[in-house]
Amino acid sequence: GNVVVGPSSGTVIQTINKGPIPRKIEASTAAKIADQLRAMGSQKFTLIDYAGGQDQETHDYFMRIGEIFKAAGWTPDGYEGKSFQQVGGTPVVGLRFAFHSKPSAFPAHYLGVWKAFTDNGIAIDTTGSIFLPVLVESDDTVGMAIGRRPLQ
């Protein structure tokens, strides 16, 4: 399959971005996440709007997360505004990782991103990471799919 299972934060994972509509990341939280990402050194990232640009709330959240990575000194890999229109299957909700190739173990740079977000109250669902070599251009790049806001 195309699913990669990573770390779990236990009960935290059950509350993936179910906060207020629309999802927001406060400036103080964003700064803390950026500090942790910055400590990992200069890295590449790619974000994918998994609502295909069809949902304004998802797109705004996608843009906000991009701002955090850039504030940390990370570089967008390839065309920045990637989107994917999901057809069929269960819609992706919340945040998930996307990989270029299926890793044999959860990569350290992904683990660092997972920790930066979850340490600051923003869960990334690692039970259903996505294998998308077309959009995540290399194994060195951290890919993240931004799905729709989960229903309550």
mmCIF file with all atom_site columns, C-alpha atoms in Angstrom:
data_model
loop_
_atom_site.group_PDB
_atom_site.id
_atom_site.type_symbol
_atom_site.label_atom_id
_atom_site.label_alt_id
_atom_site.label_comp_id
_atom_site.label_asym_id
_atom_site.label_entity_id
_atom_site.label_seq_id
_atom_site.pdbx_PDB_ins_code
_atom_site.Cartn_x
_atom_site.Cartn_y
_atom_site.Cartn_z
_atom_site.occupancy
_atom_site.B_iso_or_equiv
_atom_site.pdbx_formal_charge
_atom_site.auth_seq_id
_atom_site.auth_comp_id
_atom_site.auth_asym_id
_atom_site.auth_atom_id
_atom_site.pdbx_PDB_model_num
ATOM 1   C CA . GLY A 1 1   ? 0.000   0.000  0.000  1.00 0.00 ? 1   GLY A CA 1
ATOM 2   C CA . ASN A 1 2   ? 0.945   3.646  0.053  1.00 0.00 ? 2   ASN A CA 1
ATOM 3   C CA . VAL A 1 3   ? 0.605   4.213  3.795  1.00 0.00 ? 3   VAL A CA 1
ATOM 4   C CA . VAL A 1 4   ? 3.555   4.837  6.093  1.00 0.00 ? 4   VAL A CA 1
ATOM 5   C CA . VAL A 1 5   ? 2.981   4.537  9.828  1.00 0.00 ? 5   VAL A CA 1
ATOM 6   C CA . GLY A 1 6   ? 4.979   6.810  12.096 1.00 0.00 ? 6   GLY A CA 1
ATOM 7   C CA . PRO A 1 7   ? 5.042   7.905  15.714 1.00 0.00 ? 7   PRO A CA 1
ATOM 8   C CA . SER A 1 8   ? 1.876   8.299  17.713 1.00 0.00 ? 8   SER A CA 1
ATOM 9   C CA . SER A 1 9   ? 1.155   10.883 20.358 1.00 0.00 ? 9   SER A CA 1
ATOM 10  C CA . GLY A 1 10  ? -1.556  8.744  21.918 1.00 0.00 ? 10  GLY A CA 1
ATOM 11  C CA . THR A 1 11  ? -4.727  10.586 22.745 1.00 0.00 ? 11  THR A CA 1
ATOM 12  C CA . VAL A 1 12  ? -3.511  13.869 21.221 1.00 0.00 ? 12  VAL A CA 1
ATOM 13  C CA . ILE A 1 13  ? -3.970  12.389 17.754 1.00 0.00 ? 13  ILE A CA 1
ATOM 14  C CA . GLN A 1 14  ? -7.715  12.218 18.343 1.00 0.00 ? 14  GLN A CA 1
ATOM 15  C CA . THR A 1 15  ? -7.987  16.016 18.364 1.00 0.00 ? 15  THR A CA 1
ATOM 16  C CA . ILE A 1 16  ? -6.319  16.806 15.050 1.00 0.00 ? 16  ILE A CA 1
ATOM 17  C CA . ASN A 1 17  ? -7.019  20.472 14.421 1.00 0.00 ? 17  ASN A CA 1
ATOM 18  C CA . LYS A 1 18  ? -10.605 20.216 15.630 1.00 0.00 ? 18  LYS A CA 1
ATOM 19  C CA . GLY A 1 19  ? -10.325 23.682 17.081 1.00 0.00 ? 19  GLY A CA 1
ATOM 20  C CA . PRO A 1 20  ? -12.284 26.746 16.095 1.00 0.00 ? 20  PRO A CA 1
ATOM 21  C CA . ILE A 1 21  ? -13.451 27.308 12.535 1.00 0.00 ? 21  ILE A CA 1
ATOM 22  C CA . PRO A 1 22  ? -11.369 28.327 10.755 1.00 0.00 ? 22  PRO A CA 1
ATOM 23  C CA . ARG A 1 23  ? -8.246  26.589 12.061 1.00 0.00 ? 23  ARG A CA 1
ATOM 24  C CA . LYS A 1 24  ? -5.738  29.124 13.321 1.00 0.00 ? 24  LYS A CA 1
ATOM 25  C CA . ILE A 1 25  ? -2.165  29.002 14.555 1.00 0.00 ? 25  ILE A CA 1
ATOM 26  C CA . GLU A 1 26  ? -1.491  31.907 16.895 1.00 0.00 ? 26  GLU A CA 1
ATOM 27  C CA . ALA A 1 27  ? 1.671   33.974 16.398 1.00 0.00 ? 27  ALA A CA 1
ATOM 28  C CA . SER A 1 28  ? 3.222   32.735 19.676 1.00 0.00 ? 28  SER A CA 1
ATOM 29  C CA . THR A 1 29  ? 2.605   29.090 18.728 1.00 0.00 ? 29  THR A CA 1
ATOM 30  C CA . ALA A 1 30  ? 3.912   29.654 15.194 1.00 0.00 ? 30  ALA A CA 1
ATOM 31  C CA . ALA A 1 31  ? 7.096   31.194 16.634 1.00 0.00 ? 31  ALA A CA 1
ATOM 32  C CA . LYS A 1 32  ? 7.681   28.163 18.888 1.00 0.00 ? 32  LYS A CA 1
ATOM 33  C CA . ILE A 1 33  ? 7.176   25.738 15.982 1.00 0.00 ? 33  ILE A CA 1
ATOM 34  C CA . ALA A 1 34  ? 9.510   27.811 13.787 1.00 0.00 ? 34  ALA A CA 1
ATOM 35  C CA . ASP A 1 35  ? 12.170  27.816 16.535 1.00 0.00 ? 35  ASP A CA 1
ATOM 36  C CA . GLN A 1 36  ? 12.111  24.005 16.688 1.00 0.00 ? 36  GLN A CA 1
ATOM 37  C CA . LEU A 1 37  ? 12.229  23.708 12.899 1.00 0.00 ? 37  LEU A CA 1
ATOM 38  C CA . ARG A 1 38  ? 15.076  26.246 12.699 1.00 0.00 ? 38  ARG A CA 1
ATOM 39  C CA . ALA A 1 39  ? 17.084  24.131 15.146 1.00 0.00 ? 39  ALA A CA 1
ATOM 40  C CA . MET A 1 40  ? 17.016  21.332 12.541 1.00 0.00 ? 40  MET A CA 1
ATOM 41  C CA . GLY A 1 41  ? 19.015  23.482 10.129 1.00 0.00 ? 41  GLY A CA 1
ATOM 42  C CA . SER A 1 42  ? 18.171  24.465 6.568  1.00 0.00 ? 42  SER A CA 1
ATOM 43  C CA . GLN A 1 43  ? 15.800  21.909 5.042  1.00 0.00 ? 43  GLN A CA 1
ATOM 44  C CA . LYS A 1 44  ? 13.411  21.578 2.105  1.00 0.00 ? 44  LYS A CA 1
ATOM 45  C CA . PHE A 1 45  ? 9.668   21.208 2.445  1.00 0.00 ? 45  PHE A CA 1
ATOM 46  C CA . THR A 1 46  ? 6.668   20.808 0.205  1.00 0.00 ? 46  THR A CA 1
ATOM 47  C CA . LEU A 1 47  ? 3.059   21.337 1.206  1.00 0.00 ? 47  LEU A CA 1
ATOM 48  C CA . ILE A 1 48  ? 0.075   19.915 -0.635 1.00 0.00 ? 48  ILE A CA 1
ATOM 49  C CA . ASP A 1 49  ? -3.427  21.393 -0.404 1.00 0.00 ? 49  ASP A CA 1
ATOM 50  C CA . TYR A 1 50  ? -5.302  18.109 -0.323 1.00 0.00 ? 50  TYR A CA 1
ATOM 51  C CA . ALA A 1 51  ? -8.630  19.805 -0.974 1.00 0.00 ? 51  ALA A CA 1
ATOM 52  C CA . GLY A 1 52  ? -7.374  20.710 -4.449 1.00 0.00 ? 52  GLY A CA 1
ATOM 53  C CA . GLY A 1 53  ? -7.699  24.425 -3.768 1.00 0.00 ? 53  GLY A CA 1
ATOM 54  C CA . GLN A 1 54  ? -11.480 23.967 -3.594 1.00 0.00 ? 54  GLN A CA 1
ATOM 55  C CA . ASP A 1 55  ? -11.863 24.742 0.119  1.00 0.00 ? 55  ASP A CA 1
ATOM 56  C CA . GLN A 1 56  ? -10.896 28.237 1.330  1.00 0.00 ? 56  GLN A CA 1
ATOM 57  C CA . GLU A 1 57  ? -10.381 27.227 4.966  1.00 0.00 ? 57  GLU A CA 1
ATOM 58  C CA . THR A 1 58  ? -8.017  24.394 3.975  1.00 0.00 ? 58  THR A CA 1
ATOM 59  C CA . HIS A 1 59  ? -6.131  26.688 1.607  1.00 0.00 ? 59  HIS A CA 1
ATOM 60  C CA . ASP A 1 60  ? -5.726  29.388 4.281  1.00 0.00 ? 60  ASP A CA 1
ATOM 61  C CA . TYR A 1 61  ? -4.371  26.809 6.738  1.00 0.00 ? 61  TYR A CA 1
ATOM 62  C CA . PHE A 1 62  ? -2.022  25.494 4.027  1.00 0.00 ? 62  PHE A CA 1
ATOM 63  C CA . MET A 1 63  ? -0.702  29.058 3.504  1.00 0.00 ? 63  MET A CA 1
ATOM 64  C CA . ARG A 1 64  ? -0.279  29.596 7.264  1.00 0.00 ? 64  ARG A CA 1
ATOM 65  C CA . ILE A 1 65  ? 1.775   26.422 7.678  1.00 0.00 ? 65  ILE A CA 1
ATOM 66  C CA . GLY A 1 66  ? 3.937   27.488 4.724  1.00 0.00 ? 66  GLY A CA 1
ATOM 67  C CA . GLU A 1 67  ? 4.634   30.800 6.478  1.00 0.00 ? 67  GLU A CA 1
ATOM 68  C CA . ILE A 1 68  ? 5.877   28.905 9.543  1.00 0.00 ? 68  ILE A CA 1
ATOM 69  C CA . PHE A 1 69  ? 8.290   26.734 7.539  1.00 0.00 ? 69  PHE A CA 1
ATOM 70  C CA . LYS A 1 70  ? 9.622   29.803 5.693  1.00 0.00 ? 70  LYS A CA 1
ATOM 71  C CA . ALA A 1 71  ? 10.012  31.736 8.963  1.00 0.00 ? 71  ALA A CA 1
ATOM 72  C CA . ALA A 1 72  ? 12.194  28.830 10.138 1.00 0.00 ? 72  ALA A CA 1
ATOM 73  C CA . GLY A 1 73  ? 14.465  29.301 7.108  1.00 0.00 ? 73  GLY A CA 1
ATOM 74  C CA . TRP A 1 74  ? 13.225  26.213 5.268  1.00 0.00 ? 74  TRP A CA 1
ATOM 75  C CA . THR A 1 75  ? 13.031  26.304 1.458  1.00 0.00 ? 75  THR A CA 1
ATOM 76  C CA . PRO A 1 76  ? 9.991   25.284 -0.598 1.00 0.00 ? 76  PRO A CA 1
ATOM 77  C CA . ASP A 1 77  ? 10.945  22.440 -2.956 1.00 0.00 ? 77  ASP A CA 1
ATOM 78  C CA . GLY A 1 78  ? 9.693   22.958 -6.490 1.00 0.00 ? 78  GLY A CA 1
ATOM 79  C CA . TYR A 1 79  ? 6.491   24.831 -7.205 1.00 0.00 ? 79  TYR A CA 1
ATOM 80  C CA . GLU A 1 80  ? 5.194   26.029 -3.873 1.00 0.00 ? 80  GLU A CA 1
ATOM 81  C CA . GLY A 1 81  ? 1.437   25.980 -4.388 1.00 0.00 ? 81  GLY A CA 1
ATOM 82  C CA . LYS A 1 82  ? 0.865   22.276 -4.898 1.00 0.00 ? 82  LYS A CA 1
ATOM 83  C CA . SER A 1 83  ? -2.620  20.886 -4.677 1.00 0.00 ? 83  SER A CA 1
ATOM 84  C CA . PHE A 1 84  ? -4.180  17.504 -5.120 1.00 0.00 ? 84  PHE A CA 1
ATOM 85  C CA . GLN A 1 85  ? -7.838  16.890 -5.863 1.00 0.00 ? 85  GLN A CA 1
ATOM 86  C CA . GLN A 1 86  ? -8.694  13.652 -4.151 1.00 0.00 ? 86  GLN A CA 1
ATOM 87  C CA . VAL A 1 87  ? -11.149 11.464 -6.056 1.00 0.00 ? 87  VAL A CA 1
ATOM 88  C CA . GLY A 1 88  ? -12.822 8.621  -4.201 1.00 0.00 ? 88  GLY A CA 1
ATOM 89  C CA . GLY A 1 89  ? -11.826 7.101  -0.896 1.00 0.00 ? 89  GLY A CA 1
ATOM 90  C CA . THR A 1 90  ? -12.069 8.685  2.524  1.00 0.00 ? 90  THR A CA 1
ATOM 91  C CA . PRO A 1 91  ? -11.175 12.393 2.335  1.00 0.00 ? 91  PRO A CA 1
ATOM 92  C CA . VAL A 1 92  ? -7.908  13.373 3.997  1.00 0.00 ? 92  VAL A CA 1
ATOM 93  C CA . VAL A 1 93  ? -8.551  15.498 7.064  1.00 0.00 ? 93  VAL A CA 1
ATOM 94  C CA . GLY A 1 94  ? -6.106  17.330 9.297  1.00 0.00 ? 94  GLY A CA 1
ATOM 95  C CA . LEU A 1 95  ? -2.376  17.095 8.667  1.00 0.00 ? 95  LEU A CA 1
ATOM 96  C CA . ARG A 1 96  ? -0.555  14.057 7.270  1.00 0.00 ? 96  ARG A CA 1
ATOM 97  C CA . PHE A 1 97  ? 2.945   13.482 6.011  1.00 0.00 ? 97  PHE A CA 1
ATOM 98  C CA . ALA A 1 98  ? 3.606   12.820 2.335  1.00 0.00 ? 98  ALA A CA 1
ATOM 99  C CA . PHE A 1 99  ? 6.719   10.952 1.178  1.00 0.00 ? 99  PHE A CA 1
ATOM 100 C CA . HIS A 1 100 ? 8.700   10.733 -2.058 1.00 0.00 ? 100 HIS A CA 1
ATOM 101 C CA . SER A 1 101 ? 9.486   7.044  -1.535 1.00 0.00 ? 101 SER A CA 1
ATOM 102 C CA . LYS A 1 102 ? 8.321   4.653  1.128  1.00 0.00 ? 102 LYS A CA 1
ATOM 103 C CA . PRO A 1 103 ? 10.888  4.722  3.951  1.00 0.00 ? 103 PRO A CA 1
ATOM 104 C CA . SER A 1 104 ? 11.914  1.570  5.796  1.00 0.00 ? 104 SER A CA 1
ATOM 105 C CA . ALA A 1 105 ? 11.906  3.573  9.038  1.00 0.00 ? 105 ALA A CA 1
ATOM 106 C CA . PHE A 1 106 ? 10.353  6.911  9.916  1.00 0.00 ? 106 PHE A CA 1
ATOM 107 C CA . PRO A 1 107 ? 12.953  9.494  8.725  1.00 0.00 ? 107 PRO A CA 1
ATOM 108 C CA . ALA A 1 108 ? 14.599  11.724 11.345 1.00 0.00 ? 108 ALA A CA 1
ATOM 109 C CA . HIS A 1 109 ? 13.728  14.982 9.556  1.00 0.00 ? 109 HIS A CA 1
ATOM 110 C CA . TYR A 1 110 ? 10.045  13.994 9.476  1.00 0.00 ? 110 TYR A CA 1
ATOM 111 C CA . LEU A 1 111 ? 10.230  13.051 13.153 1.00 0.00 ? 111 LEU A CA 1
ATOM 112 C CA . GLY A 1 112 ? 11.615  16.517 13.936 1.00 0.00 ? 112 GLY A CA 1
ATOM 113 C CA . VAL A 1 113 ? 8.711   18.186 12.129 1.00 0.00 ? 113 VAL A CA 1
ATOM 114 C CA . TRP A 1 114 ? 6.222   15.893 13.884 1.00 0.00 ? 114 TRP A CA 1
ATOM 115 C CA . LYS A 1 115 ? 7.742   16.854 17.233 1.00 0.00 ? 115 LYS A CA 1
ATOM 116 C CA . ALA A 1 116 ? 7.776   20.601 16.467 1.00 0.00 ? 116 ALA A CA 1
ATOM 117 C CA . PHE A 1 117 ? 4.052   20.595 15.672 1.00 0.00 ? 117 PHE A CA 1
ATOM 118 C CA . THR A 1 118 ? 2.817   18.112 18.292 1.00 0.00 ? 118 THR A CA 1
ATOM 119 C CA . ASP A 1 119 ? 4.909   19.712 21.078 1.00 0.00 ? 119 ASP A CA 1
ATOM 120 C CA . ASN A 1 120 ? 2.904   22.861 20.360 1.00 0.00 ? 120 ASN A CA 1
ATOM 121 C CA . GLY A 1 121 ? -0.551  21.290 20.274 1.00 0.00 ? 121 GLY A CA 1
ATOM 122 C CA . ILE A 1 122 ? -0.947  20.673 16.540 1.00 0.00 ? 122 ILE A CA 1
ATOM 123 C CA . ALA A 1 123 ? -1.248  16.983 15.766 1.00 0.00 ? 123 ALA A CA 1
ATOM 124 C CA . ILE A 1 124 ? -0.045  15.313 12.591 1.00 0.00 ? 124 ILE A CA 1
ATOM 125 C CA . ASP A 1 125 ? -1.825  12.046 11.889 1.00 0.00 ? 125 ASP A CA 1
ATOM 126 C CA . THR A 1 126 ? 0.937   9.535  11.198 1.00 0.00 ? 126 THR A CA 1
ATOM 127 C CA . THR A 1 127 ? -1.415  6.564  10.904 1.00 0.00 ? 127 THR A CA 1
ATOM 128 C CA . GLY A 1 128 ? -2.064  7.375  7.269  1.00 0.00 ? 128 GLY A CA 1
ATOM 129 C CA . SER A 1 129 ? 0.963   9.033  5.745  1.00 0.00 ? 129 SER A CA 1
ATOM 130 C CA . ILE A 1 130 ? 0.859   9.300  1.955  1.00 0.00 ? 130 ILE A CA 1
ATOM 131 C CA . PHE A 1 131 ? 3.267   8.122  -0.719 1.00 0.00 ? 131 PHE A CA 1
ATOM 132 C CA . LEU A 1 132 ? 3.283   10.809 -3.457 1.00 0.00 ? 132 LEU A CA 1
ATOM 133 C CA . PRO A 1 133 ? 6.531   10.773 -5.470 1.00 0.00 ? 133 PRO A CA 1
ATOM 134 C CA . VAL A 1 134 ? 5.104   13.123 -8.107 1.00 0.00 ? 134 VAL A CA 1
ATOM 135 C CA . LEU A 1 135 ? 4.521   15.935 -5.596 1.00 0.00 ? 135 LEU A CA 1
ATOM 136 C CA . VAL A 1 136 ? 7.239   15.274 -3.018 1.00 0.00 ? 136 VAL A CA 1
ATOM 137 C CA . GLU A 1 137 ? 10.280  15.586 -5.236 1.00 0.00 ? 137 GLU A CA 1
ATOM 138 C CA . SER A 1 138 ? 12.986  13.893 -3.143 1.00 0.00 ? 138 SER A CA 1
ATOM 139 C CA . ASP A 1 139 ? 13.566  11.857 0.003  1.00 0.00 ? 139 ASP A CA 1
ATOM 140 C CA . ASP A 1 140 ? 15.341  14.886 1.518  1.00 0.00 ? 140 ASP A CA 1
ATOM 141 C CA . THR A 1 141 ? 12.169  16.960 1.292  1.00 0.00 ? 141 THR A CA 1
ATOM 142 C CA . VAL A 1 142 ? 9.596   16.894 4.092  1.00 0.00 ? 142 VAL A CA 1
ATOM 143 C CA . GLY A 1 143 ? 6.170   16.624 2.502  1.00 0.00 ? 143 GLY A CA 1
ATOM 144 C CA . MET A 1 144 ? 2.935   17.476 4.283  1.00 0.00 ? 144 MET A CA 1
ATOM 145 C CA . ALA A 1 145 ? -0.629  17.075 3.067  1.00 0.00 ? 145 ALA A CA 1
ATOM 146 C CA . ILE A 1 146 ? -3.073  19.621 4.454  1.00 0.00 ? 146 ILE A CA 1
ATOM 147 C CA . GLY A 1 147 ? -6.510  18.078 4.489  1.00 0.00 ? 147 GLY A CA 1
ATOM 148 C CA . ARG A 1 148 ? -9.894  19.546 5.277  1.00 0.00 ? 148 ARG A CA 1
ATOM 149 C CA . ARG A 1 149 ? -10.861 20.499 8.790  1.00 0.00 ? 149 ARG A CA 1
ATOM 150 C CA . PRO A 1 150 ? -12.063 17.380 10.601 1.00 0.00 ? 150 PRO A CA 1
ATOM 151 C CA . LEU A 1 151 ? -15.731 17.218 11.505 1.00 0.00 ? 151 LEU A CA 1
ATOM 152 C CA . GLN A 1 152 ? -16.496 17.233 15.217 1.00 0.00 ? 152 GLN A CA 1
#
